[in-house]
Coordinates of N, CA and C in Angstrom, one line a residue:
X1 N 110.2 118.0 102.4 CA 111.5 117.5 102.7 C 111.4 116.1 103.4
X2 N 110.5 115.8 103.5 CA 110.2 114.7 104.3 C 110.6 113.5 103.6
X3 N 110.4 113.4 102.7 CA 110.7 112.2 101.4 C 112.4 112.1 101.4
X4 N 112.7 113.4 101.6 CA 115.0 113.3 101.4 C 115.3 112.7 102.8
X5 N 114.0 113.0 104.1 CA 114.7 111.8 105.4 C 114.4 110.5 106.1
X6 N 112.3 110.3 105.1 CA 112.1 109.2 105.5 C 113.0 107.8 105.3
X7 N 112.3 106.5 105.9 CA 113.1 105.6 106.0 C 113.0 104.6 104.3
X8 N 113.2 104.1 104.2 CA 113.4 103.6 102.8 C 112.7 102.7 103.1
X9 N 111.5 102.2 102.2 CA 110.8 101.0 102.5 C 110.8 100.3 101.0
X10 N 110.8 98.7 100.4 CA 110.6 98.1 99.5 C 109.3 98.9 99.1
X11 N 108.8 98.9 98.1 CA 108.2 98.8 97.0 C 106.7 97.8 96.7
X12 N 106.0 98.3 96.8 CA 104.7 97.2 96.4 C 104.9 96.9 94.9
X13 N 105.0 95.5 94.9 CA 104.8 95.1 93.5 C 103.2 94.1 93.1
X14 N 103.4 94.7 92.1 CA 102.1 93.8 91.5 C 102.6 92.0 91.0
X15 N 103.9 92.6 89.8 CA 104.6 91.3 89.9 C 105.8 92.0 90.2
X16 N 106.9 91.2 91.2 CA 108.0 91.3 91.7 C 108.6 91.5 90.6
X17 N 110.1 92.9 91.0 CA 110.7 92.8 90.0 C 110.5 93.3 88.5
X18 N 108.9 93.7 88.2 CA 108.9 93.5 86.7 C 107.5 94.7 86.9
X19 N 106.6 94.6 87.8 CA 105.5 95.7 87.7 C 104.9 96.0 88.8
X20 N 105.4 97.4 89.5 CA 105.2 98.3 90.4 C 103.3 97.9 90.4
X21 N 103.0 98.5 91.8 CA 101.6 98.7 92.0 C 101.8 99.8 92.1
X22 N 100.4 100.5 90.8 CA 100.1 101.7 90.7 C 100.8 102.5 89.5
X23 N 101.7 101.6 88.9 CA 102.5 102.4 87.9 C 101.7 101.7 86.6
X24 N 101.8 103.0 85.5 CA 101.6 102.9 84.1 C 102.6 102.7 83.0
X25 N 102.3 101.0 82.2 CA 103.1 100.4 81.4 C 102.6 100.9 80.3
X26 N 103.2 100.9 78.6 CA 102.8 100.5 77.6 C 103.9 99.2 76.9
X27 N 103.0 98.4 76.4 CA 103.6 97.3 76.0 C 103.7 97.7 74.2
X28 N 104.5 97.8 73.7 CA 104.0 98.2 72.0 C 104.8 96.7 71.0
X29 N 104.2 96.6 69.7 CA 104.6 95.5 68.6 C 103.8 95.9 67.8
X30 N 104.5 95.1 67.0 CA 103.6 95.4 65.4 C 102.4 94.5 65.8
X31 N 101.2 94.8 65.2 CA 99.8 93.5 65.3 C 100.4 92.2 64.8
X32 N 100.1 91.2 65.5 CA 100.1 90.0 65.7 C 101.5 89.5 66.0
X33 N 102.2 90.3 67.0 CA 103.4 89.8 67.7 C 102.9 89.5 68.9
X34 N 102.1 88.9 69.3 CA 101.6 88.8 70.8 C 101.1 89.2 71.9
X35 N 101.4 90.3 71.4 CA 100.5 91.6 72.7 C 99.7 91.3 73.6
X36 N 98.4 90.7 73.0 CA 97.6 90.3 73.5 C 96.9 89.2 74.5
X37 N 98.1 88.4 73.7 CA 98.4 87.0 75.0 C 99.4 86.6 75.2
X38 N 100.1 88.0 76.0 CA 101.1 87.7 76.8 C 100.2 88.6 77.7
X39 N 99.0 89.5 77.2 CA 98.6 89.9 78.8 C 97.2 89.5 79.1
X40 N 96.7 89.0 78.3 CA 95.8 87.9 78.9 C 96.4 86.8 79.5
X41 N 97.5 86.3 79.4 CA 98.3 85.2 80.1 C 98.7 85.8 81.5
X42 N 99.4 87.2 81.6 CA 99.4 87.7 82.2 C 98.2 88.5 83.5
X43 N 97.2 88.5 83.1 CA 96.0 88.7 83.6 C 95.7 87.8 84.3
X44 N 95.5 86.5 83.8 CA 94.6 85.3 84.2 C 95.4 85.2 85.2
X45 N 96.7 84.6 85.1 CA 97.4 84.1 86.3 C 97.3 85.0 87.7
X46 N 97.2 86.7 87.5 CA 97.2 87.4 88.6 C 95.7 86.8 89.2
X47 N 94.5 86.9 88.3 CA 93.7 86.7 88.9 C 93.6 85.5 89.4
X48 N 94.0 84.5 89.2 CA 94.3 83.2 89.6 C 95.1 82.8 90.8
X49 N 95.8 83.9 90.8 CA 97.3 83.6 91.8 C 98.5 82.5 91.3
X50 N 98.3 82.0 90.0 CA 98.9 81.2 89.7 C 100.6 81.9 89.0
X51 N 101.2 81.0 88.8 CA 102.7 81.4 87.9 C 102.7 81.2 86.7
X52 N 103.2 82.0 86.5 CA 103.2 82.5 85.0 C 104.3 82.7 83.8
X53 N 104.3 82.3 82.9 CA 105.9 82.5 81.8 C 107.4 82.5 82.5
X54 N 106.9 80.9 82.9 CA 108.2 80.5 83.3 C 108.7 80.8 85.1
X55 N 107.4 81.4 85.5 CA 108.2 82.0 86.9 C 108.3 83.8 87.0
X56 N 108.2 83.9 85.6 CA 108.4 86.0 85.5 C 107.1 86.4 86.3
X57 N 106.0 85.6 86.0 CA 104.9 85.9 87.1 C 104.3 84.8 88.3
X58 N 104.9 85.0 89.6 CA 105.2 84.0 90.4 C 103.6 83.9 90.8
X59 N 103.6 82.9 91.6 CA 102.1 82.4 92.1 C 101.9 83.4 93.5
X60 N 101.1 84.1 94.1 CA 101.1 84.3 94.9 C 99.4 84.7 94.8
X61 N 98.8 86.4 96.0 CA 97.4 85.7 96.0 C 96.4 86.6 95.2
X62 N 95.7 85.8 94.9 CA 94.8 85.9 93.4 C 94.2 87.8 93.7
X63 N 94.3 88.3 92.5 CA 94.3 90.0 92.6 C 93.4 90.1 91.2
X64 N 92.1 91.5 91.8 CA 91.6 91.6 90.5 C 92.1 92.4 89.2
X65 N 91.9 91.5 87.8 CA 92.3 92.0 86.6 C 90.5 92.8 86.0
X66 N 90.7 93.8 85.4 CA 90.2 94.2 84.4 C 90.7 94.6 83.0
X67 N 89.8 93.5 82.1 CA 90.7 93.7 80.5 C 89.7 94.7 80.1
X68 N 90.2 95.5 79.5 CA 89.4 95.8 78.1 C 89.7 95.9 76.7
X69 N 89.4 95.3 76.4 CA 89.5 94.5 74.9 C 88.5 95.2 73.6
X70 N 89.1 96.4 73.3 CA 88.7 97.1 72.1 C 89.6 96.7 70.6
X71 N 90.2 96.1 70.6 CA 90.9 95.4 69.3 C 90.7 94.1 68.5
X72 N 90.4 93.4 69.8 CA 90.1 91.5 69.3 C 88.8 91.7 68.9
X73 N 88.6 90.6 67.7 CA 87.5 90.4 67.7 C 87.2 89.5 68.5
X74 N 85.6 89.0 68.4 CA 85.3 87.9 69.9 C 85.7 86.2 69.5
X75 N 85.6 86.2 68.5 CA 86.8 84.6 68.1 C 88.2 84.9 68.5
X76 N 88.8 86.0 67.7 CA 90.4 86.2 68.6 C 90.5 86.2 69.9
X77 N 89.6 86.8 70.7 CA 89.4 87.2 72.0 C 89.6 86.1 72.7
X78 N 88.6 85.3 72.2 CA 88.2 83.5 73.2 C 89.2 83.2 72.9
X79 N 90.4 83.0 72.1 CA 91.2 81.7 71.5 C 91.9 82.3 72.5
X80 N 92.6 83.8 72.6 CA 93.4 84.3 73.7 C 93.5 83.5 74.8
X81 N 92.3 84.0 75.2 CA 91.7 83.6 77.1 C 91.9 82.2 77.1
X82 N 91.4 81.0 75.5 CA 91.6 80.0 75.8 C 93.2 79.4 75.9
X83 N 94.0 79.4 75.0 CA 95.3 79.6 75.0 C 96.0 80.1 76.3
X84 N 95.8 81.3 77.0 CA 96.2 81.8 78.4 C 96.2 80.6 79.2
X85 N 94.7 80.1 79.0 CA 94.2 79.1 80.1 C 95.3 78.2 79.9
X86 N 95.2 77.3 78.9 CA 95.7 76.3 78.6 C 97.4 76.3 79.0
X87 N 98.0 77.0 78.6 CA 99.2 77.7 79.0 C 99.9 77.9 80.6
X88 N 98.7 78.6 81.0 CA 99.1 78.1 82.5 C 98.7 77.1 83.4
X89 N 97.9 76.0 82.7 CA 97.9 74.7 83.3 C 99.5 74.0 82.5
X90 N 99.9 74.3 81.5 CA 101.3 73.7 80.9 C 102.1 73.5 81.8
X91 N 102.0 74.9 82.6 CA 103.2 75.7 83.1 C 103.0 74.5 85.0
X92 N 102.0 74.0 85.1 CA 101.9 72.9 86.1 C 100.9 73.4 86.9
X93 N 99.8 74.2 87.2 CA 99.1 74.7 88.2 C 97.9 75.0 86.8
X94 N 97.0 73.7 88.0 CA 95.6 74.3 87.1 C 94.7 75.6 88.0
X95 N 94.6 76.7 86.7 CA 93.8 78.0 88.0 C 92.4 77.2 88.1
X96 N 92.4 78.3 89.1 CA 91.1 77.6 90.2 C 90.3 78.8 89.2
X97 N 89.2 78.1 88.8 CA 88.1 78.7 87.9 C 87.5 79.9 89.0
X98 N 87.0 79.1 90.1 CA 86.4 80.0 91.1 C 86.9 81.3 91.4
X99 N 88.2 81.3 91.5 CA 88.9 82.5 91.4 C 89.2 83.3 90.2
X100 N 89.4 82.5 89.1 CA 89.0 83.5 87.8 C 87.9 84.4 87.8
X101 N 86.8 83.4 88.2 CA 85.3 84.4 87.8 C 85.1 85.0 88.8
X102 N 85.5 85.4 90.2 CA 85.4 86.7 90.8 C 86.6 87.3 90.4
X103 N 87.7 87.2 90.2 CA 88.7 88.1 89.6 C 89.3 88.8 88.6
X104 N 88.8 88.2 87.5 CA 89.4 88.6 86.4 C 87.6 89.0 85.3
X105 N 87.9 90.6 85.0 CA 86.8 90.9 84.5 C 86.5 91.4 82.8
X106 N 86.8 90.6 82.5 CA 87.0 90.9 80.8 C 85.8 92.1 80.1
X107 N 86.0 92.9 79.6 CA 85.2 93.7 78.8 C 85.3 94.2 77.5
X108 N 84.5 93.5 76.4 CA 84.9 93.1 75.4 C 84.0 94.5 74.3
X109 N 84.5 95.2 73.8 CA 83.9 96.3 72.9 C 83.3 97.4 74.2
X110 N 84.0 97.6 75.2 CA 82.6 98.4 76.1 C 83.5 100.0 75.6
X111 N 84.4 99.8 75.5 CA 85.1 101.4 75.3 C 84.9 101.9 74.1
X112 N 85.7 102.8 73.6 CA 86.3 103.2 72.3 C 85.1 104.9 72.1
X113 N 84.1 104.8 72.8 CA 83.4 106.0 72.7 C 83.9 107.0 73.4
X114 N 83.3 108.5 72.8 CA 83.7 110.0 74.2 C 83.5 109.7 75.8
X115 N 82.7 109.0 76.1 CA 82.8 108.2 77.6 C 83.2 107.2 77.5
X116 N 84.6 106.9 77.0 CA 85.7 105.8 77.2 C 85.8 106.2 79.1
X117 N 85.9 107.3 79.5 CA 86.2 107.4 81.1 C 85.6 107.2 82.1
X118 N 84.2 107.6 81.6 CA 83.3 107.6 82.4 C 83.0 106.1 82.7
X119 N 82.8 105.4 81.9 CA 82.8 103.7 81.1 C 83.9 102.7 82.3
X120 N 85.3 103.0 81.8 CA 86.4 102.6 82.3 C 86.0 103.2 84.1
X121 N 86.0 104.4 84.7 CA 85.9 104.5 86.1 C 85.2 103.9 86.6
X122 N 83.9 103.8 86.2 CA 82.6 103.1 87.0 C 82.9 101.4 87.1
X123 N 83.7 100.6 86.1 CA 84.2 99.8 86.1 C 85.4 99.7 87.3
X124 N 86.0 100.5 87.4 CA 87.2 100.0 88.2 C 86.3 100.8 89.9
X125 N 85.5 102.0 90.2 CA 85.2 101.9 91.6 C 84.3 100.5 91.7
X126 N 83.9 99.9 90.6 CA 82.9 99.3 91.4 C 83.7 97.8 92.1
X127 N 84.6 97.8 91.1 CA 85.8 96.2 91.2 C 87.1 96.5 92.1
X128 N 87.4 97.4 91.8 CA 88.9 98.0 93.0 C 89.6 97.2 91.8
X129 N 90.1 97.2 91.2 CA 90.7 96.2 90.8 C 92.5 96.4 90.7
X130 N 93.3 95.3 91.0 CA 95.2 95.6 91.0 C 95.7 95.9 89.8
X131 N 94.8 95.4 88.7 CA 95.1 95.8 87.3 C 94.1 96.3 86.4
X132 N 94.6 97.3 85.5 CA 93.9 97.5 84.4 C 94.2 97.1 82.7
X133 N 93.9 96.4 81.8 CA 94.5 96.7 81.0 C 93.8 96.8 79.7
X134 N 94.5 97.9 78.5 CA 94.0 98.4 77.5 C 94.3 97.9 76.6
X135 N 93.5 97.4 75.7 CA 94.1 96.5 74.4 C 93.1 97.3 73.8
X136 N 93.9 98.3 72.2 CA 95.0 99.0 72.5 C 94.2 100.6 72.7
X137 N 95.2 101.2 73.2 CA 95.2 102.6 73.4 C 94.0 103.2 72.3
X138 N 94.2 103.2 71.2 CA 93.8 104.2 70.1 C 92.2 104.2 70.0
X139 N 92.2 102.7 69.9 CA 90.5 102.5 69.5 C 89.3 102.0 71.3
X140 N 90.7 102.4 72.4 CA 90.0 101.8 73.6 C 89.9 103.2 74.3
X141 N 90.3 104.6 73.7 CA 90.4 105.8 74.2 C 89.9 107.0 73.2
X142 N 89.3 106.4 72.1 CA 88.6 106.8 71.3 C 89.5 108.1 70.5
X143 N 91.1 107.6 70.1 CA 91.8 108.6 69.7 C 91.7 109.0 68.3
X144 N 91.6 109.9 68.0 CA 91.3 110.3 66.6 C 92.9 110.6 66.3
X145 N 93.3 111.6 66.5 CA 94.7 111.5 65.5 C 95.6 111.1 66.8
X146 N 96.2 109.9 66.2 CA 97.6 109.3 67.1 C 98.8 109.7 67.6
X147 N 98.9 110.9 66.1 CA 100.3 111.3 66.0 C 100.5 112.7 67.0
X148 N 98.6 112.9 68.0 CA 98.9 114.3 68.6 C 99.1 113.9 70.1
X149 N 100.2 114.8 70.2 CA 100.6 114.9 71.4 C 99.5 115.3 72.2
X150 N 99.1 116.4 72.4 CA 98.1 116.9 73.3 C 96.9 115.9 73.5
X151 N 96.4 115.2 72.9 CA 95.5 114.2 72.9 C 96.2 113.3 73.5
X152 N 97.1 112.7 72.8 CA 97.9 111.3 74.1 C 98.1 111.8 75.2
X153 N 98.8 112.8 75.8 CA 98.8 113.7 77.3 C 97.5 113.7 77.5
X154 N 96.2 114.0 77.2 CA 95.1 114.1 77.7 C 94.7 112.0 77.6
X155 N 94.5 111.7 77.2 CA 94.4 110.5 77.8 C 95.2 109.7 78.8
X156 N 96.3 110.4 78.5 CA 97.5 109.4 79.7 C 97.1 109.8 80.9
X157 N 96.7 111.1 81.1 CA 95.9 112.0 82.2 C 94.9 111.1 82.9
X158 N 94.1 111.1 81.4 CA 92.3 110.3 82.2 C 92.9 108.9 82.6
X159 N 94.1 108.1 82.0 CA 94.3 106.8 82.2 C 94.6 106.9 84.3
X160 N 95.9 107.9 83.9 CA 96.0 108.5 85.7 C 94.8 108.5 86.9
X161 N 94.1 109.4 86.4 CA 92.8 109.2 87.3 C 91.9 108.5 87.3
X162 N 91.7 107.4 86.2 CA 91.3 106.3 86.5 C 91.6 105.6 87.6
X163 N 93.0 105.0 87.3 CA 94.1 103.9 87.8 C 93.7 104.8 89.3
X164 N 93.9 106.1 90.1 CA 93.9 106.7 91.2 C 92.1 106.1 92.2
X165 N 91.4 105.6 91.0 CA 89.4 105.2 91.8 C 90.0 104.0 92.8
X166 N 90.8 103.2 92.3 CA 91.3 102.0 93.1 C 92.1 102.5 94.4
X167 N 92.0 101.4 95.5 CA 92.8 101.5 96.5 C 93.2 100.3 96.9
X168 N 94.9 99.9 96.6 CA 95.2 100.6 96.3 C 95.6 101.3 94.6
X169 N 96.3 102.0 94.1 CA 96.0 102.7 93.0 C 96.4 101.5 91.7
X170 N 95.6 101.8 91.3 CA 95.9 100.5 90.3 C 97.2 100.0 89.2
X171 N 97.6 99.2 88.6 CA 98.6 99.1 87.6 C 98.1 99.5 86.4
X172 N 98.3 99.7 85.6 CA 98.1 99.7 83.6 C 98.7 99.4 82.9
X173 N 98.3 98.7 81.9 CA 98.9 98.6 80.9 C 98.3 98.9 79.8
X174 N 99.1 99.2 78.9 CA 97.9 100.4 77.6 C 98.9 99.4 76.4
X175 N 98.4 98.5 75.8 CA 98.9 98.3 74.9 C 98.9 99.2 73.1
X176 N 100.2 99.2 72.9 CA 100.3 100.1 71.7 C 100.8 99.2 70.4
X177 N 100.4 99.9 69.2 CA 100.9 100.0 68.0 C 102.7 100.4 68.0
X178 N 103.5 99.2 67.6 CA 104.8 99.8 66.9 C 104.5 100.6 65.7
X179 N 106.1 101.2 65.1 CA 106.0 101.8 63.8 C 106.7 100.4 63.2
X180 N 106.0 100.3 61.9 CA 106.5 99.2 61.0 C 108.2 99.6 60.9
X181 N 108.6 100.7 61.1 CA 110.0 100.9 60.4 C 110.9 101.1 61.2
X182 N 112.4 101.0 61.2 CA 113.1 101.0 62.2 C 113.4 102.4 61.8
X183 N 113.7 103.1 62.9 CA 114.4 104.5 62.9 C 116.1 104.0 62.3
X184 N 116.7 105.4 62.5 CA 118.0 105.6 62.6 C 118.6 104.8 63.4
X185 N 119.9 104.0 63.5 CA 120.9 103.4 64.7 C 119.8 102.0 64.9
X186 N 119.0 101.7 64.2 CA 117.9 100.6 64.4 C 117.3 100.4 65.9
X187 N 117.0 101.9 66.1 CA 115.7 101.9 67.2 C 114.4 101.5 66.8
X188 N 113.0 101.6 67.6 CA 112.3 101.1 67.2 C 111.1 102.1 68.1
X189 N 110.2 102.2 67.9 CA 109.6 103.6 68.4 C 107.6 103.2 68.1
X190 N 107.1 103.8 69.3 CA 105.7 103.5 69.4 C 105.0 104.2 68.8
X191 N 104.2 103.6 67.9 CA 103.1 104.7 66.7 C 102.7 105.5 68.1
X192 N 103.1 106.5 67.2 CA 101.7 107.8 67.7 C 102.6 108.8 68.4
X193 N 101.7 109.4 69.3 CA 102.0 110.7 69.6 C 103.4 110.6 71.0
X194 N 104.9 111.3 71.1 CA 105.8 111.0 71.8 C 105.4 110.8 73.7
X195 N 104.2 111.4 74.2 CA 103.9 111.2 75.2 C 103.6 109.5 75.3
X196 N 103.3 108.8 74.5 CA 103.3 107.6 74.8 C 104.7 106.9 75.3

């Protein structure tokens, strides 16, 4: 009962406003709506400390990113990171390199096997890191059928105790696959299994 009298305190954010520290996002679109560098743009800047799309990600002080990048290939990959780069020098602040390469830790094909966890944890105790992010779910958590629930629950699980190695607990983001089709009432709904 302690929680119904303690005192109310703000909120740690990662970015103000838009992403809790320690909470799990999924970002979903169809392939090649931008997923991918809006969080690699996203990424850089945290690790950078710099601002980001317009101000949605304000400058403040440089925090470690870990990508892992099971979807890009390594030409898509660089254009990303380069594009990010480029993007947030547009935006008026050139990041400080030095702080990129201690904070932002790209890992490019290291998942997608049965030790997707084992892989991803040893990665985040060794880094602490404020963010994690998965590009995408399916082929970065080694999912065989998408459409099963019990499998997405068991990874959203291992994604949980991952994100918990960090102190403090880390953020996620698990990028997903849209469905090509609009539902009923023109919703729009994330391939795979409803736990997502």
């Amino acid at each position: 009962m302690e929680i119904l009298t303690a005192e109310q305190t703000e909120p740690e954010w990662l970015i103000p406003d838009l992403l809790l520290q320690g909470s799990l996002v999924a970002i979903a679109g169809e392939p090649g709506t931008g997923k991918s560098y809006l969080t690699y743009t996203i990424g850089l800047a945290i690790a950078a400390g710099c601002e980001a799309l317009s101000g949605l990600v304000p400058a403040g002080t440089p925090r470690r990113v870990i990508y892992f990048d099971q979807e890009n290939g390594r030409q898509d990959r660089n254009r990303y990171l380069l594009q990010s780069y480029y993007g947030l020098m547009r935006g008026g602040t050139v990041p400080n390199l030095d702080s990129l390469g201690a904070n932002f830790y790209p890992c490019h094909f290291g998942l997608g096997q049965d030790d997707w966890y084992e892989v991803a944890a040893a990665y985040v105790e060794a880094l602490q890191p404020h963010l994690i992010v998965f590009d995408t779910s399916t082929p970065c958590m080694n999912i065989e059928n998408e459409n099963d629930n019990g499998e997405a629950t068991r990874a959203i699980n291992r994604l949980r105790e991952v994100m918990a190695l960090a102190d403090p607990v880390a953020s996620a983001v698990v990028l997903k696959h849209a469905k090509m089709k609009t539902e009923k009432g023109g919703r729009r709904t994330i391939r795979g299994g409803k736990s997502w």
